[in-house]
PDB file of C-alpha atoms and ligand atoms in Angstrom:
ATOM      1  CA  MET A   2      -0.093  -0.002  -0.091  1.00  0.00           C
ATOM      2  CA  LYS A   3       1.073   3.718  -0.483  1.00  0.00           C
ATOM      3  CA  ILE A   4       0.733   6.272   2.146  1.00  0.00           C
ATOM      4  CA  ILE A   5       0.039   9.726   0.670  1.00  0.00           C
ATOM      5  CA  ASN A   6      -0.699  12.880   2.671  1.00  0.00           C
ATOM      6  CA  THR A   7      -1.195  15.610  -0.098  1.00  0.00           C
ATOM      7  CA  VAL A   8      -4.321  16.227  -2.359  1.00  0.00           C
ATOM      8  CA  THR A   9      -1.814  16.652  -5.471  1.00  0.00           C
ATOM      9  CA  GLY A  10      -0.090  13.577  -4.602  1.00  0.00           C
ATOM     10  CA  LEU A  11      -3.255  11.619  -4.415  1.00  0.00           C
ATOM     11  CA  LYS A  12      -4.893  12.814  -7.416  1.00  0.00           C
ATOM     12  CA  LYS A  13      -1.692  12.114  -9.393  1.00  0.00           C
ATOM     13  CA  GLN A  14      -1.308   8.547  -8.067  1.00  0.00           C
ATOM     14  CA  VAL A  15      -5.038   7.755  -8.935  1.00  0.00           C
ATOM     15  CA  LYS A  16      -4.665   9.293 -12.465  1.00  0.00           C
ATOM     16  CA  VAL A  17      -1.498   7.132 -13.311  1.00  0.00           C
ATOM     17  CA  LEU A  18      -3.133   3.900 -12.211  1.00  0.00           C
ATOM     18  CA  LYS A  19      -6.441   4.533 -14.052  1.00  0.00           C
ATOM     19  CA  LEU A  20      -8.161   1.610 -12.420  1.00  0.00           C
ATOM     20  CA  SER A  21     -12.105   1.327 -12.026  1.00  0.00           C
ATOM     21  CA  PRO A  22     -14.237   1.125 -10.172  1.00  0.00           C
ATOM     22  CA  LEU A  23     -12.275   3.331  -7.643  1.00  0.00           C
ATOM     23  CA  GLY A  24     -13.473   2.344  -4.162  1.00  0.00           C
ATOM     24  CA  PHE A  25     -13.175   4.648  -1.165  1.00  0.00           C
ATOM     25  CA  VAL A  26     -13.462   4.092   2.482  1.00  0.00           C
ATOM     26  CA  PRO A  27     -13.366   7.294   4.605  1.00  0.00           C
ATOM     27  CA  THR A  28     -12.462   6.815   8.277  1.00  0.00           C
ATOM     28  CA  MET A  29     -11.373   8.842  11.379  1.00  0.00           C
ATOM     29  CA  GLY A  30      -8.556   6.271  12.264  1.00  0.00           C
ATOM     30  CA  ALA A  31      -8.533   4.251  15.479  1.00  0.00           C
ATOM     31  CA  LEU A  32      -9.316   1.485  13.284  1.00  0.00           C
ATOM     32  CA  HIS A  33     -11.070  -1.724  14.234  1.00  0.00           C
ATOM     33  CA  GLU A  34     -12.572  -4.756  12.598  1.00  0.00           C
ATOM     34  CA  GLY A  35     -15.697  -2.647  11.845  1.00  0.00           C
ATOM     35  CA  HIS A  36     -13.490  -0.349   9.576  1.00  0.00           C
ATOM     36  CA  ILE A  37     -11.669  -3.333   8.190  1.00  0.00           C
ATOM     37  CA  SER A  38     -15.080  -4.987   7.042  1.00  0.00           C
ATOM     38  CA  LEU A  39     -15.592  -1.890   4.869  1.00  0.00           C
ATOM     39  CA  VAL A  40     -11.969  -2.276   3.506  1.00  0.00           C
ATOM     40  CA  LYS A  41     -12.746  -5.937   2.752  1.00  0.00           C
ATOM     41  CA  ASN A  42     -15.861  -5.018   0.826  1.00  0.00           C
ATOM     42  CA  ALA A  43     -13.993  -2.333  -1.034  1.00  0.00           C
ATOM     43  CA  THR A  44     -11.224  -4.421  -2.084  1.00  0.00           C
ATOM     44  CA  LYS A  45     -13.441  -7.448  -3.144  1.00  0.00           C
ATOM     45  CA  ARG A  46     -15.489  -5.133  -5.555  1.00  0.00           C
ATOM     46  CA  CYS A  47     -12.620  -2.499  -6.662  1.00  0.00           C
ATOM     47  CA  PRO A  48      -9.209  -3.009  -8.276  1.00  0.00           C
ATOM     48  CA  LEU A  49      -8.132   0.182  -6.529  1.00  0.00           C
ATOM     49  CA  VAL A  50      -9.076   1.377  -3.124  1.00  0.00           C
ATOM     50  CA  VAL A  51      -8.233   4.643  -1.067  1.00  0.00           C
ATOM     51  CA  VAL A  52      -8.868   4.584   2.554  1.00  0.00           C
ATOM     52  CA  SER A  53      -8.727   7.957   4.311  1.00  0.00           C
ATOM     53  CA  ILE A  54      -7.737   8.628   7.880  1.00  0.00           C
ATOM     54  CA  TYR A  55      -8.695  12.178   8.945  1.00  0.00           C
ATOM     55  CA  VAL A  56     -10.326  13.429  12.060  1.00  0.00           C
ATOM     56  CA  ASN A  57     -12.607  15.976  11.043  1.00  0.00           C
ATOM     57  CA  PRO A  58     -12.839  18.895  13.093  1.00  0.00           C
ATOM     58  CA  THR A  59     -16.219  20.403  11.638  1.00  0.00           C
ATOM     59  CA  GLN A  60     -18.384  17.507  12.590  1.00  0.00           C
ATOM     60  CA  PHE A  61     -17.475  17.616  16.224  1.00  0.00           C
ATOM     61  CA  ASN A  62     -20.113  19.736  18.254  1.00  0.00           C
ATOM     62  CA  ASP A  63     -18.090  19.050  21.581  1.00  0.00           C
ATOM     63  CA  LYS A  64     -14.550  20.331  21.559  1.00  0.00           C
ATOM     64  CA  ASP A  65     -13.569  17.833  24.348  1.00  0.00           C
ATOM     65  CA  ASP A  66     -14.801  14.964  22.295  1.00  0.00           C
ATOM     66  CA  LEU A  67     -12.451  16.099  19.208  1.00  0.00           C
ATOM     67  CA  LYS A  68      -9.445  16.555  21.786  1.00  0.00           C
ATOM     68  CA  ASN A  69     -10.029  13.013  23.553  1.00  0.00           C
ATOM     69  CA  TYR A  70     -10.840  11.368  20.085  1.00  0.00           C
ATOM     70  CA  PRO A  71      -8.370   8.251  19.867  1.00  0.00           C
ATOM     71  CA  ARG A  72      -5.388   8.955  17.353  1.00  0.00           C
ATOM     72  CA  THR A  73      -3.484   5.728  16.767  1.00  0.00           C
ATOM     73  CA  ILE A  74      -2.001   6.303  13.320  1.00  0.00           C
ATOM     74  CA  GLU A  75       0.927   3.528  13.597  1.00  0.00           C
ATOM     75  CA  ALA A  76      -1.366   0.797  14.574  1.00  0.00           C
ATOM     76  CA  ASP A  77      -3.821   2.046  11.944  1.00  0.00           C
ATOM     77  CA  LEU A  78      -1.337   1.651   9.158  1.00  0.00           C
ATOM     78  CA  ALA A  79       0.028  -1.691  10.614  1.00  0.00           C
ATOM     79  CA  LEU A  80      -3.628  -3.115  10.498  1.00  0.00           C
ATOM     80  CA  LEU A  81      -4.315  -1.610   7.077  1.00  0.00           C
ATOM     81  CA  LYS A  82      -1.177  -3.207   5.503  1.00  0.00           C
ATOM     82  CA  ASN A  83      -2.687  -6.728   6.226  1.00  0.00           C
ATOM     83  CA  HIS A  84      -5.568  -5.841   4.149  1.00  0.00           C
ATOM     84  CA  LEU A  85      -4.567  -3.390   1.347  1.00  0.00           C
ATOM     85  CA  ARG A  86      -2.834  -4.219  -1.997  1.00  0.00           C
ATOM     86  CA  LYS A  87       0.336  -3.026  -3.589  1.00  0.00           C
ATOM     87  CA  ASP A  88      -1.329   0.005  -5.248  1.00  0.00           C
ATOM     88  CA  ASP A  89      -4.011   0.696  -2.766  1.00  0.00           C
ATOM     89  CA  ILE A  90      -3.708   4.123  -0.904  1.00  0.00           C
ATOM     90  CA  VAL A  91      -4.002   5.234   2.648  1.00  0.00           C
ATOM     91  CA  PHE A  92      -4.696   8.930   2.342  1.00  0.00           C
ATOM     92  CA  THR A  93      -3.624  10.953   5.495  1.00  0.00           C
ATOM     93  CA  PRO A  94      -4.166  14.503   4.999  1.00  0.00           C
ATOM     94  CA  ASP A  95      -3.959  17.354   7.574  1.00  0.00           C
ATOM     95  CA  ASP A  96      -6.359  20.150   7.843  1.00  0.00           C
ATOM     96  CA  ARG A  97      -4.849  22.581   5.266  1.00  0.00           C
ATOM     97  CA  GLU A  98      -5.114  19.845   2.618  1.00  0.00           C
ATOM     98  CA  VAL A  99      -8.888  19.042   3.486  1.00  0.00           C
ATOM     99  CA  TYR A 100      -9.935  22.813   4.203  1.00  0.00           C
ATOM    100  CA  PRO A 101      -7.361  25.090   2.374  1.00  0.00           C
ATOM    101  CA  ALA A 102      -9.967  27.841   3.116  1.00  0.00           C
ATOM    102  CA  GLU A 103     -12.601  27.727   5.785  1.00  0.00           C
ATOM    103  CA  ASP A 104     -15.650  25.609   4.720  1.00  0.00           C
ATOM    104  CA  LYS A 105     -18.588  28.046   5.215  1.00  0.00           C
ATOM    105  CA  ARG A 106     -21.146  25.741   3.268  1.00  0.00           C
ATOM    106  CA  ILE A 107     -24.378  25.116   4.745  1.00  0.00           C
ATOM    107  CA  PHE A 108     -26.222  21.911   3.734  1.00  0.00           C
ATOM    108  CA  SER A 109     -29.842  21.350   3.872  1.00  0.00           C
ATOM    109  CA  PHE A 110     -30.999  17.881   4.787  1.00  0.00           C
ATOM    110  CA  GLY A 111     -34.545  18.584   6.003  1.00  0.00           C
ATOM    111  CA  ASN A 112     -35.984  15.899   8.385  1.00  0.00           C
ATOM    112  CA  LEU A 113     -32.611  14.066   8.289  1.00  0.00           C
ATOM    113  CA  ASP A 114     -31.062  16.781  10.208  1.00  0.00           C
ATOM    114  CA  LYS A 115     -34.031  17.377  12.609  1.00  0.00           C
ATOM    115  CA  VAL A 116     -34.183  13.863  14.462  1.00  0.00           C
ATOM    116  CA  MET A 117     -32.155  11.657  16.639  1.00  0.00           C
ATOM    117  CA  GLU A 118     -28.285  12.457  16.481  1.00  0.00           C
ATOM    118  CA  ALA A 119     -29.063  15.932  15.021  1.00  0.00           C
ATOM    119  CA  LEU A 120     -31.011  16.881  18.135  1.00  0.00           C
ATOM    120  CA  HIS A 121     -28.102  15.880  20.343  1.00  0.00           C
ATOM    121  CA  ARG A 122     -25.254  16.939  18.172  1.00  0.00           C
ATOM    122  CA  PRO A 123     -26.051  20.329  16.499  1.00  0.00           C
ATOM    123  CA  GLY A 124     -24.026  21.010  13.460  1.00  0.00           C
ATOM    124  CA  HIS A 125     -22.685  17.494  13.161  1.00  0.00           C
ATOM    125  CA  PHE A 126     -24.245  16.472  10.067  1.00  0.00           C
ATOM    126  CA  ASN A 127     -23.365  19.918   8.434  1.00  0.00           C
ATOM    127  CA  GLY A 128     -19.792  19.000   9.199  1.00  0.00           C
ATOM    128  CA  VAL A 129     -20.113  15.353   7.773  1.00  0.00           C
ATOM    129  CA  GLY A 130     -21.439  16.916   4.577  1.00  0.00           C
ATOM    130  CA  GLN A 131     -18.454  19.196   4.491  1.00  0.00           C
ATOM    131  CA  VAL A 132     -15.886  16.681   4.972  1.00  0.00           C
ATOM    132  CA  VAL A 133     -17.385  13.924   2.733  1.00  0.00           C
ATOM    133  CA  SER A 134     -18.222  16.218  -0.097  1.00  0.00           C
ATOM    134  CA  ARG A 135     -14.599  17.658   0.066  1.00  0.00           C
ATOM    135  CA  LEU A 136     -13.181  14.072   0.142  1.00  0.00           C
ATOM    136  CA  PHE A 137     -15.342  12.919  -2.746  1.00  0.00           C
ATOM    137  CA  ASP A 138     -13.874  15.846  -4.584  1.00  0.00           C
ATOM    138  CA  ILE A 139     -10.462  14.987  -3.947  1.00  0.00           C
ATOM    139  CA  VAL A 140     -10.533  11.107  -4.298  1.00  0.00           C
ATOM    140  CA  GLU A 141     -13.415  11.068  -7.108  1.00  0.00           C
ATOM    141  CA  PRO A 142     -14.473   7.568  -6.185  1.00  0.00           C
ATOM    142  CA  ASP A 143     -16.853   5.370  -8.063  1.00  0.00           C
ATOM    143  CA  ILE A 144     -18.128   3.616  -4.972  1.00  0.00           C
ATOM    144  CA  ALA A 145     -17.813   4.663  -1.361  1.00  0.00           C
ATOM    145  CA  PHE A 146     -18.307   2.352   1.595  1.00  0.00           C
ATOM    146  CA  PHE A 147     -19.983   3.476   4.687  1.00  0.00           C
ATOM    147  CA  GLY A 148     -21.224   1.548   7.950  1.00  0.00           C
ATOM    148  CA  ILE A 149     -24.853   1.195   8.879  1.00  0.00           C
ATOM    149  CA  LYS A 150     -23.463   1.558  12.211  1.00  0.00           C
ATOM    150  CA  ASP A 151     -23.616   5.425  11.536  1.00  0.00           C
ATOM    151  CA  PHE A 152     -27.250   4.764  10.485  1.00  0.00           C
ATOM    152  CA  GLN A 153     -28.325   8.527  10.096  1.00  0.00           C
ATOM    153  CA  GLN A 154     -25.165   9.429   8.536  1.00  0.00           C
ATOM    154  CA  VAL A 155     -25.761   7.023   5.537  1.00  0.00           C
ATOM    155  CA  ALA A 156     -29.020   8.636   4.949  1.00  0.00           C
ATOM    156  CA  VAL A 157     -27.420  11.991   5.151  1.00  0.00           C
ATOM    157  CA  ILE A 158     -24.658  11.032   2.636  1.00  0.00           C
ATOM    158  CA  LYS A 159     -27.113   9.554   0.070  1.00  0.00           C
ATOM    159  CA  SER A 160     -29.327  12.674   0.378  1.00  0.00           C
ATOM    160  CA  MET A 161     -26.133  14.877  -0.218  1.00  0.00           C
ATOM    161  CA  VAL A 162     -25.106  12.848  -3.180  1.00  0.00           C
ATOM    162  CA  ARG A 163     -28.560  13.159  -4.753  1.00  0.00           C
ATOM    163  CA  GLN A 164     -28.606  16.969  -4.087  1.00  0.00           C
ATOM    164  CA  LEU A 165     -25.052  17.660  -5.573  1.00  0.00           C
ATOM    165  CA  LYS A 166     -25.644  15.114  -8.395  1.00  0.00           C
ATOM    166  CA  LEU A 167     -22.386  13.375  -7.543  1.00  0.00           C
ATOM    167  CA  GLY A 168     -21.365  10.297  -9.526  1.00  0.00           C
ATOM    168  CA  VAL A 169     -20.646   7.870  -6.608  1.00  0.00           C
ATOM    169  CA  ARG A 170     -22.452   4.866  -5.373  1.00  0.00           C
ATOM    170  CA  ILE A 171     -22.977   4.715  -1.770  1.00  0.00           C
ATOM    171  CA  MET A 172     -22.639   1.086  -0.252  1.00  0.00           C
ATOM    172  CA  SER A 173     -23.819   0.518   3.310  1.00  0.00           C
ATOM    173  CA  CYS A 174     -22.222  -2.450   5.085  1.00  0.00           C
ATOM    174  CA  PRO A 175     -23.485  -4.201   8.290  1.00  0.00           C
ATOM    175  CA  ILE A 176     -22.407  -3.436  11.874  1.00  0.00           C
ATOM    176  CA  ILE A 177     -19.591  -5.518  13.106  1.00  0.00           C
ATOM    177  CA  ARG A 178     -19.713  -6.413  16.849  1.00  0.00           C
ATOM    178  CA  GLU A 179     -17.554  -7.731  19.598  1.00  0.00           C
ATOM    179  CA  ALA A 180     -18.157 -11.237  20.665  1.00  0.00           C
ATOM    180  CA  ASP A 181     -20.351  -9.977  23.619  1.00  0.00           C
ATOM    181  CA  GLY A 182     -22.548  -7.899  21.144  1.00  0.00           C
ATOM    182  CA  LEU A 183     -21.217  -4.437  21.614  1.00  0.00           C
ATOM    183  CA  ALA A 184     -21.141  -2.624  18.365  1.00  0.00           C
ATOM    184  CA  MET A 185     -17.246  -2.029  17.444  1.00  0.00           C
ATOM    185  CA  SER A 186     -16.561   1.760  17.824  1.00  0.00           C
ATOM    186  CA  SER A 187     -13.107   3.752  18.094  1.00  0.00           C
ATOM    187  CA  ARG A 188     -14.780   5.086  21.299  1.00  0.00           C
ATOM    188  CA  ASN A 189     -15.084   1.620  22.963  1.00  0.00           C
ATOM    189  CA  ARG A 190     -11.328   1.943  23.975  1.00  0.00           C
ATOM    190  CA  LEU A 191     -12.289   5.156  26.033  1.00  0.00           C
ATOM    191  CA  LEU A 192     -14.910   3.153  28.145  1.00  0.00           C
ATOM    192  CA  GLU A 193     -13.928   2.745  31.739  1.00  0.00           C
ATOM    193  CA  LYS A 194     -13.564  -0.936  32.709  1.00  0.00           C
ATOM    194  CA  GLU A 195     -16.659  -1.387  34.791  1.00  0.00           C
ATOM    195  CA  ILE A 196     -18.907   0.419  32.062  1.00  0.00           C
ATOM    196  CA  ARG A 197     -17.351  -1.895  29.428  1.00  0.00           C
ATOM    197  CA  LYS A 198     -18.392  -4.714  31.164  1.00  0.00           C
ATOM    198  CA  LYS A 199     -21.894  -3.670  31.300  1.00  0.00           C
ATOM    199  CA  ALA A 200     -22.073  -2.213  27.883  1.00  0.00           C
ATOM    200  CA  PRO A 201     -23.504  -5.244  25.863  1.00  0.00           C
ATOM    201  CA  VAL A 202     -26.783  -4.306  27.566  1.00  0.00           C
ATOM    202  CA  ILE A 203     -27.262  -1.893  24.820  1.00  0.00           C
ATOM    203  CA  PHE A 204     -27.255  -4.713  21.939  1.00  0.00           C
ATOM    204  CA  LYS A 205     -29.246  -7.039  24.074  1.00  0.00           C
ATOM    205  CA  THR A 206     -31.853  -4.457  24.766  1.00  0.00           C
ATOM    206  CA  ILE A 207     -32.419  -3.415  21.251  1.00  0.00           C
ATOM    207  CA  SER A 208     -32.456  -6.897  20.088  1.00  0.00           C
ATOM    208  CA  LYS A 209     -35.395  -7.726  22.607  1.00  0.00           C
ATOM    209  CA  ALA A 210     -36.823  -4.441  21.356  1.00  0.00           C
ATOM    210  CA  ALA A 211     -36.903  -5.668  17.751  1.00  0.00           C
ATOM    211  CA  GLU A 212     -38.675  -9.045  18.963  1.00  0.00           C
ATOM    212  CA  MET A 213     -41.146  -7.037  20.951  1.00  0.00           C
ATOM    213  CA  ILE A 214     -42.650  -5.295  17.822  1.00  0.00           C
ATOM    214  CA  CYS A 215     -44.910  -8.415  17.303  1.00  0.00           C
ATOM    215  CA  ASP A 216     -46.958  -8.056  20.549  1.00  0.00           C
ATOM    216  CA  ASN A 217     -46.414  -4.517  21.859  1.00  0.00           C
ATOM    217  CA  ASP A 218     -46.764  -0.992  20.629  1.00  0.00           C
ATOM    218  CA  ILE A 219     -43.949   1.522  20.415  1.00  0.00           C
ATOM    219  CA  PRO A 220     -44.621   3.411  23.702  1.00  0.00           C
ATOM    220  CA  GLU A 221     -44.167   0.080  25.714  1.00  0.00           C
ATOM    221  CA  ILE A 222     -41.182  -0.791  23.702  1.00  0.00           C
ATOM    222  CA  LYS A 223     -39.443   2.580  24.303  1.00  0.00           C
ATOM    223  CA  LYS A 224     -40.383   2.122  28.053  1.00  0.00           C
ATOM    224  CA  PHE A 225     -38.718  -1.235  28.215  1.00  0.00           C
ATOM    225  CA  VAL A 226     -35.625  -0.030  26.492  1.00  0.00           C
ATOM    226  CA  LYS A 227     -35.198   2.983  28.665  1.00  0.00           C
ATOM    227  CA  SER A 228     -35.732   0.983  31.997  1.00  0.00           C
ATOM    228  CA  SER A 229     -33.431  -1.776  30.886  1.00  0.00           C
ATOM    229  CA  ILE A 230     -30.542   0.329  29.924  1.00  0.00           C
ATOM    230  CA  GLU A 231     -30.929   2.784  32.954  1.00  0.00           C
ATOM    231  CA  LYS A 232     -31.027   0.009  35.475  1.00  0.00           C
ATOM    232  CA  GLU A 233     -27.240  -0.348  34.858  1.00  0.00           C
ATOM    233  CA  SER A 234     -25.376   2.471  36.855  1.00  0.00           C
ATOM    234  CA  GLY A 235     -23.653   4.948  34.703  1.00  0.00           C
ATOM    235  CA  PHE A 236     -25.857   4.217  31.791  1.00  0.00           C
ATOM    236  CA  ARG A 237     -28.244   6.917  30.522  1.00  0.00           C
ATOM    237  CA  ILE A 238     -30.187   6.851  27.378  1.00  0.00           C
ATOM    238  CA  GLU A 239     -30.468  10.038  25.122  1.00  0.00           C
ATOM    239  CA  TYR A 240     -32.852   8.492  22.636  1.00  0.00           C
ATOM    240  CA  PHE A 241     -34.439   5.294  21.336  1.00  0.00           C
ATOM    241  CA  GLU A 242     -36.342   5.954  18.036  1.00  0.00           C
ATOM    242  CA  ILE A 243     -37.896   3.670  15.559  1.00  0.00           C
ATOM    243  CA  ALA A 244     -37.416   5.333  12.063  1.00  0.00           C
ATOM    244  CA  ASP A 245     -37.427   4.423   8.223  1.00  0.00           C
ATOM    245  CA  ASP A 246     -34.114   4.233   6.695  1.00  0.00           C
ATOM    246  CA  THR A 247     -34.608   6.943   4.053  1.00  0.00           C
ATOM    247  CA  ASP A 248     -36.539   9.715   5.424  1.00  0.00           C
ATOM    248  CA  LEU A 249     -35.793   9.039   8.981  1.00  0.00           C
ATOM    249  CA  VAL A 250     -39.308   9.489  10.017  1.00  0.00           C
ATOM    250  CA  THR A 251     -39.532   8.488  13.543  1.00  0.00           C
ATOM    251  CA  ILE A 252     -42.736   6.731  14.545  1.00  0.00           C
ATOM    252  CA  SER A 253     -44.769   6.708  17.664  1.00  0.00           C
ATOM    253  CA  LYS A 254     -47.290   4.162  17.152  1.00  0.00           C
ATOM    254  CA  LYS A 255     -47.337   0.913  15.044  1.00  0.00           C
ATOM    255  CA  SER A 256     -50.087   2.146  12.953  1.00  0.00           C
ATOM    256  CA  GLU A 257     -47.689   4.936  11.440  1.00  0.00           C
ATOM    257  CA  ILE A 258     -45.651   1.972   9.786  1.00  0.00           C
ATOM    258  CA  LYS A 259     -45.621   2.523   6.095  1.00  0.00           C
ATOM    259  CA  THR A 260     -45.666  -0.515   3.812  1.00  0.00           C
ATOM    260  CA  GLY A 261     -42.621  -0.742   1.449  1.00  0.00           C
ATOM    261  CA  LYS A 262     -40.296   0.795   4.008  1.00  0.00           C
ATOM    262  CA  ARG A 263     -37.611  -0.683   6.194  1.00  0.00           C
ATOM    263  CA  TYR A 264     -37.575   0.407   9.895  1.00  0.00           C
ATOM    264  CA  TYR A 265     -34.653   0.459  12.531  1.00  0.00           C
ATOM    265  CA  GLY A 266     -34.488   0.866  16.138  1.00  0.00           C
ATOM    266  CA  CYS A 267     -31.870   3.525  16.760  1.00  0.00           C
ATOM    267  CA  ILE A 268     -30.473   4.268  20.117  1.00  0.00           C
ATOM    268  CA  ALA A 269     -27.808   6.771  21.682  1.00  0.00           C
ATOM    269  CA  VAL A 270     -26.614   5.989  25.173  1.00  0.00           C
ATOM    270  CA  LYS A 271     -24.196   7.835  27.355  1.00  0.00           C
ATOM    271  CA  ALA A 272     -22.068   5.039  29.055  1.00  0.00           C
ATOM    272  CA  GLY A 273     -20.128   6.767  31.775  1.00  0.00           C
ATOM    273  CA  ASN A 274     -18.728   9.707  29.880  1.00  0.00           C
ATOM    274  CA  ILE A 275     -18.641   8.124  26.487  1.00  0.00           C
ATOM    275  CA  ARG A 276     -21.481   8.437  24.053  1.00  0.00           C
ATOM    276  CA  LEU A 277     -22.182   5.286  22.081  1.00  0.00           C
ATOM    277  CA  ILE A 278     -24.705   4.468  19.262  1.00  0.00           C
ATOM    278  CA  ASP A 279     -26.302   1.382  17.687  1.00  0.00           C
ATOM    279  CA  ASN A 280     -29.128   0.193  15.659  1.00  0.00           C
ATOM    280  CA  ILE A 281     -31.038  -2.845  14.554  1.00  0.00           C
ATOM    281  CA  GLU A 282     -33.729  -3.579  11.917  1.00  0.00           C
ATOM    282  CA  ILE A 283     -37.244  -4.017  13.098  1.00  0.00           C
ATOM    283  CA  PRO A 284     -38.860  -6.777  11.524  1.00  0.00           C
ATOM    284  CA  LEU A 285     -42.167  -5.738  10.140  1.00  0.00           C
ATOM    285  CA  VAL A 286     -45.199  -7.725  11.434  1.00  0.00           C
TER     286      VAL A 286
HETATM  287  P1  AMP B 312     -15.512   6.474  11.780  1.00  0.00           P
HETATM  288  O1  AMP B 312     -13.826   6.220  11.838  1.00  0.00           O
HETATM  289  O2  AMP B 312     -16.020   6.387  12.980  1.00  0.00           O
HETATM  290  O3  AMP B 312     -15.668   7.822  11.016  1.00  0.00           O
HETATM  291  O4  AMP B 312     -16.105   5.362  10.970  1.00  0.00           O
HETATM  292  C1  AMP B 312     -15.737   5.245   9.563  1.00  0.00           C
HETATM  293  C2  AMP B 312     -16.555   4.265   8.911  1.00  0.00           C
HETATM  294  O5  AMP B 312     -16.693   2.924   9.554  1.00  0.00           O
HETATM  295  C3  AMP B 312     -18.043   4.682   8.947  1.00  0.00           C
HETATM  296  O6  AMP B 312     -18.653   4.682   7.699  1.00  0.00           O
HETATM  297  C4  AMP B 312     -18.572   3.834   9.946  1.00  0.00           C
HETATM  298  O7  AMP B 312     -19.977   3.738  10.005  1.00  0.00           O
HETATM  299  C5  AMP B 312     -17.948   2.640   9.845  1.00  0.00           C
HETATM  300  N1  AMP B 312     -17.947   1.802  10.973  1.00  0.00           N
HETATM  301  C6  AMP B 312     -17.649   2.352  12.303  1.00  0.00           C
HETATM  302  N2  AMP B 312     -17.925   1.367  13.073  1.00  0.00           N
HETATM  303  C7  AMP B 312     -18.548   0.136  12.563  1.00  0.00           C
HETATM  304  C8  AMP B 312     -18.745  -1.066  12.821  1.00  0.00           C
HETATM  305  N3  AMP B 312     -18.747  -1.473  14.133  1.00  0.00           N
HETATM  306  N4  AMP B 312     -19.055  -1.974  11.985  1.00  0.00           N
HETATM  307  C9  AMP B 312     -19.279  -1.504  10.527  1.00  0.00           C
HETATM  308  N5  AMP B 312     -18.833  -0.239  10.242  1.00  0.00           N
HETATM  309  C10 AMP B 312     -18.460   0.593  11.124  1.00  0.00           C
END
């Protein structure tokens, strides 16, 4: 694999190789098997793959979160070396390469930016729109790979691609979990030991919630999710919502379910000081 940290260097290398489809996996580093699953999907489909590692400041609404975000570049490169081929590229730009001038663009994501994560992380998806569109400009991929772990982000990026009429296909990939069910996340390594031990309660609870849809309506399911998570000390739920995967319309009664749509139960939990998100598809009854 090649490690490139400038935009001109990257563009030159991609042009020289002229391989298509060009696959792209954007990440913020602190890589784990979830990221690697995206890389594997990309190398399976694309003769050339670019993996970017860049912690984007404009998507952090919380300055401490940005400061504490794990940065493990040496370990990341060592891990990627096992999965990338000779010509594949790891792109590690700095802030000046990504934002040569301040990015003042304001995106309009409609309802996608009014529910769930958006209510708890103001400005987050605008920052995601800025960085992903800028990286798409730089890399010019044919296919970009994203994890459904960031459920709302996938919908936002698909909407951005439609709005900007970009010629990139967005592929969403399944959530990779630890053996105990906890969704892999770069933030998991920041969890205190006692909190980490109890963290599987999140997936266990939303799995049960998905089963409950057969015999219960949504208020009962929400009540169950909140009480199951918050009975663990140090765990506080920010939201649990059931929403469709394109317009992210959150529903409060089963009668609001629309046929032909897929629904996901989406959760954000404060586990100690660390904020975790997860989701599960809700089978329709
Ligand atoms: P991040 O580095 O957190 O910005 O994540 C980079 C990409 O990896 C995003 O598309 C995430 O959705 C995806 N990702 C993160 N965690 C997982 C996971 N546990 N399983 C699958 N994809 C993931």
